[in-house]
Short mmCIF file of C-alpha atoms in Angstrom, two decimals:
data_model
loop_
_atom_site.label_atom_id
_atom_site.label_comp_id
_atom_site.label_asym_id
_atom_site.label_seq_id
_atom_site.Cartn_x
_atom_site.Cartn_y
_atom_site.Cartn_z
CA MET A 1 98.98 32.08 10.68
CA ALA A 2 99.97 28.53 9.78
CA LEU A 3 101.21 29.77 6.41
CA LEU A 4 103.40 32.36 8.15
CA VAL A 5 104.93 29.68 10.41
CA VAL A 6 105.68 27.46 7.42
CA LEU A 7 107.24 30.41 5.57
CA ASN A 8 109.46 31.28 8.54
CA ILE A 9 110.60 27.68 8.89
CA GLY A 10 111.42 27.59 5.19
CA LEU A 11 113.45 30.80 5.39
CA LEU A 12 115.32 29.53 8.45
CA GLY A 13 116.13 26.26 6.68
CA ALA A 14 117.41 28.12 3.62
CA ALA A 15 119.60 30.35 5.81
CA VAL A 16 121.12 27.33 7.56
CA LEU A 17 121.79 25.65 4.20
CA VAL A 18 123.55 28.76 2.89
CA ALA A 19 125.60 29.01 6.08
CA LEU A 20 126.65 25.37 5.83
CA ARG A 21 127.68 25.71 2.21
CA SER A 22 129.55 28.96 2.81
CA GLY A 23 131.58 27.45 5.65
CA ILE A 24 130.26 29.82 8.33
CA ILE A 25 128.81 26.81 10.17
CA PRO A 26 130.76 23.58 9.64
CA SER A 27 128.64 20.64 8.55
CA LYS A 28 129.96 18.35 11.30
CA GLY A 29 129.45 20.95 14.00
CA GLU A 30 132.99 20.83 15.40
CA HIS A 31 133.58 24.58 15.27
CA LEU A 32 131.70 27.78 14.63
CA VAL A 33 134.30 29.05 12.17
CA GLU A 34 134.03 31.62 9.43
CA VAL A 35 135.74 30.47 6.23
CA GLU A 36 136.36 32.95 3.45
CA ARG A 37 136.58 31.70 -0.10
CA SER A 38 140.06 32.04 -1.57
CA ALA A 39 141.87 31.28 -4.80
CA PHE A 40 144.54 29.54 -2.71
CA ALA A 41 145.58 26.12 -4.00
CA TYR A 42 148.32 24.25 -2.19
CA ARG A 43 151.50 23.64 -4.12
CA GLU A 44 154.72 22.59 -2.44
CA GLU A 45 157.29 25.39 -2.23
CA PRO A 46 161.05 25.03 -1.56
CA THR A 47 160.76 27.22 1.54
CA ASP A 48 157.94 25.17 3.08
CA ILE A 49 158.47 23.95 6.63
CA VAL A 50 156.56 20.68 6.64
CA LEU A 51 155.21 19.80 10.08
CA GLU A 52 153.53 16.58 8.97
CA ALA A 53 152.54 14.80 5.80
CA THR A 54 149.31 15.67 4.07
CA PRO A 55 146.58 13.40 5.51
CA ALA A 56 144.72 10.82 3.45
CA ASN A 57 141.82 13.21 2.82
CA GLY A 58 144.24 15.51 1.01
CA GLU A 59 143.46 18.56 3.15
CA THR A 60 146.66 20.52 3.70
CA TYR A 61 146.54 23.51 6.03
CA VAL A 62 149.19 26.16 5.36
CA LEU A 63 149.97 28.68 8.11
CA TYR A 64 151.60 31.98 7.17
CA THR A 65 153.40 33.28 10.23
CA ASN A 66 156.21 35.50 11.53
CA TYR A 67 158.34 34.91 14.62
CA ALA A 68 158.20 38.56 15.72
CA CYS A 69 154.40 38.80 15.54
CA PRO A 70 152.69 38.61 18.97
CA TYR A 71 149.47 37.26 17.42
CA CYS A 72 151.45 34.52 15.72
CA ALA A 73 152.82 33.57 19.13
CA GLU A 74 149.28 33.20 20.48
CA VAL A 75 148.22 31.03 17.55
CA HIS A 76 151.37 28.90 17.90
CA ALA A 77 150.55 28.26 21.57
CA ALA A 78 146.93 27.42 20.74
CA PHE A 79 147.92 24.91 18.08
CA ASP A 80 150.49 23.36 20.44
CA ALA A 81 147.82 22.93 23.12
CA ALA A 82 145.41 21.38 20.62
CA ARG A 83 148.09 19.01 19.36
CA ALA A 84 148.63 17.76 22.91
CA ASP A 85 144.88 17.29 23.48
CA ALA A 86 143.70 13.97 22.09
CA THR A 87 140.09 15.16 22.15
CA SER A 88 140.70 18.34 20.13
CA SER A 89 139.35 18.54 16.59
CA LEU A 90 141.09 21.84 15.82
CA PRO A 91 142.56 21.75 12.28
CA GLN A 92 146.34 21.61 12.48
CA PRO A 93 148.77 23.27 10.06
CA ASN A 94 150.67 20.75 7.96
CA VAL A 95 152.92 23.41 6.45
CA VAL A 96 154.35 26.69 7.76
CA ARG A 97 155.43 29.52 5.47
CA LEU A 98 157.43 32.40 6.92
CA HIS A 99 156.11 35.78 5.87
CA PHE A 100 157.81 39.11 6.47
CA LEU A 101 155.82 41.95 7.96
CA ASP A 102 156.02 45.51 6.66
CA GLY A 103 158.44 47.86 8.36
CA ASN A 104 162.13 47.46 9.11
CA GLY A 105 162.30 48.91 12.59
CA GLY A 106 161.41 47.95 16.14
CA ARG A 107 160.36 44.39 16.76
CA PHE A 108 160.42 43.49 13.05
CA ALA A 109 163.96 44.66 12.30
CA THR A 110 165.49 41.19 12.41
CA GLN A 111 162.69 39.16 10.87
CA GLU A 112 164.69 38.25 7.74
CA LEU A 113 167.63 36.95 9.76
CA VAL A 114 165.63 34.94 12.28
CA SER A 115 163.44 33.43 9.56
CA ALA A 116 166.46 32.45 7.48
CA TYR A 117 168.13 30.95 10.55
CA MET A 118 165.04 28.90 11.34
CA LEU A 119 164.59 27.65 7.78
CA HIS A 120 168.24 26.56 7.72
CA LEU A 121 167.84 24.92 11.13
CA TRP A 122 164.71 23.04 10.03
CA ARG A 123 166.63 21.64 7.08
CA GLU A 124 169.59 20.65 9.23
CA ASN A 125 167.96 19.51 12.48
CA PRO A 126 164.12 19.43 12.72
CA THR A 127 164.17 18.40 16.40
CA ARG A 128 166.30 21.38 17.39
CA PHE A 129 164.08 23.56 15.21
CA ASP A 130 160.98 22.59 17.20
CA SER A 131 162.61 23.51 20.49
CA LEU A 132 163.94 26.85 19.28
CA GLU A 133 160.66 27.78 17.63
CA ASP A 134 158.90 27.43 20.99
CA GLU A 135 161.53 29.66 22.62
CA LEU A 136 161.24 32.30 19.90
CA PHE A 137 157.51 32.64 20.40
CA GLU A 138 157.61 32.38 24.18
CA GLN A 139 160.49 34.86 24.61
CA GLN A 140 159.74 37.42 21.90
CA ASP A 141 160.41 40.38 24.17
CA ASP A 142 163.97 39.11 24.78
CA TRP A 143 165.08 39.20 21.16
CA VAL A 144 162.78 41.25 18.91
CA THR A 145 164.72 44.49 19.36
CA LEU A 146 168.22 43.00 19.13
CA ASP A 147 170.44 43.93 16.21
CA GLU A 148 171.54 41.14 13.89
CA THR A 149 174.86 40.50 15.63
CA ALA A 150 173.22 40.16 19.03
CA LEU A 151 170.38 38.07 17.59
CA LEU A 152 172.80 35.60 16.00
CA ALA A 153 174.54 35.25 19.38
CA TRP A 154 171.13 34.71 21.07
CA LEU A 155 170.16 32.02 18.57
CA ASN A 156 173.54 30.28 18.62
CA GLU A 157 173.56 30.19 22.41
CA ARG A 158 170.34 28.17 22.35
CA THR A 159 171.28 25.83 19.52
CA GLU A 160 174.94 25.47 20.55
CA LEU A 161 175.89 26.31 16.98
CA GLY A 162 178.27 28.92 15.63
CA TRP A 163 176.45 30.05 12.52
CA THR A 164 177.19 33.38 10.90
CA ALA A 165 175.01 35.53 8.65
CA ASP A 166 176.79 33.97 5.68
CA ASP A 167 175.66 30.50 6.76
CA VAL A 168 172.00 31.47 6.34
CA ALA A 169 172.40 33.87 3.41
CA ALA A 170 170.99 31.37 0.90
CA GLU A 171 167.84 30.87 2.97
CA ARG A 172 167.49 34.62 3.44
CA LYS A 173 167.49 35.13 -0.34
CA GLU A 174 165.04 32.25 -0.83
CA LEU A 175 162.60 33.76 1.66
CA LEU A 176 162.88 37.23 0.14
CA ASP A 177 162.22 35.77 -3.29
CA ALA A 178 159.22 33.83 -1.96
CA GLN A 179 157.37 36.88 -0.63
CA PRO A 180 155.80 37.96 -3.96
CA SER A 181 154.28 34.49 -4.40
CA SER A 182 152.15 34.83 -1.26
CA PRO A 183 148.36 34.63 -1.80
CA GLU A 184 146.79 37.80 -3.13
CA ASP A 185 144.32 37.85 -0.24
CA LEU A 186 147.03 37.52 2.41
CA THR A 187 146.73 40.81 4.28
CA GLU A 188 147.98 39.84 7.72
CA VAL A 189 149.69 37.12 9.70
CA PRO A 190 148.87 34.71 11.14
CA SER A 191 146.65 33.40 8.32
CA LEU A 192 145.63 29.80 7.75
CA TYR A 193 144.75 28.47 4.29
CA SER A 194 143.57 25.24 2.74
CA ASP A 195 142.50 24.66 -0.85
CA GLY A 196 139.94 27.31 -1.74
CA LYS A 197 139.63 28.58 1.82
CA LEU A 198 141.05 31.25 4.11
CA HIS A 199 140.28 30.23 7.71
CA SER A 200 140.18 33.76 9.09
CA GLY A 201 137.44 33.07 11.63
CA LEU A 202 139.44 30.27 13.20
CA VAL A 203 142.55 32.42 13.51
CA TYR A 204 140.58 35.33 14.97
CA ALA A 205 139.09 32.95 17.54
CA LEU A 206 142.55 31.71 18.56
CA VAL A 207 143.96 35.20 19.12
#
């Protein structure tokens, strides 16, 4: 009987060790988060939207997102809430990459235009970008089915700018060109990566 108890304890200890090393249970106990191994390695890209500098520990979290995606809106709100909570230990994205979803109809019809507009805005005025990004996620139902002319008017009304499609054409091409360089294991947005890791469990928990 004693031998059986010792054997069970040994097996339990081995299981915990495997879980810790695999990332299913974090070693510091902050979160119960599943982490999938990934070939992802962070390299700066021209289309990166940098929310903050990489911290001293070198851990950069890259969030792939889309403004028309309702799940991305939920994750955006969760990260905003965590950022405002001084006690939160939720990992925060340092970098956002805009990823287009399949399909060119319905709520995704204008994703190229709105993404290009936002990338251009981030380069021109990061403060105004932050404000408009919140509105885009909070008011998705107001704009996701607009055609491009109406969407430009909707965006310009909020930024008090008069940009045309030509003004964001360069960013649109950049983003289209960037799509093939997305991680091979990127199957859906939102997805959060850091070096060697796909934080799918964390994202699932937030949505």
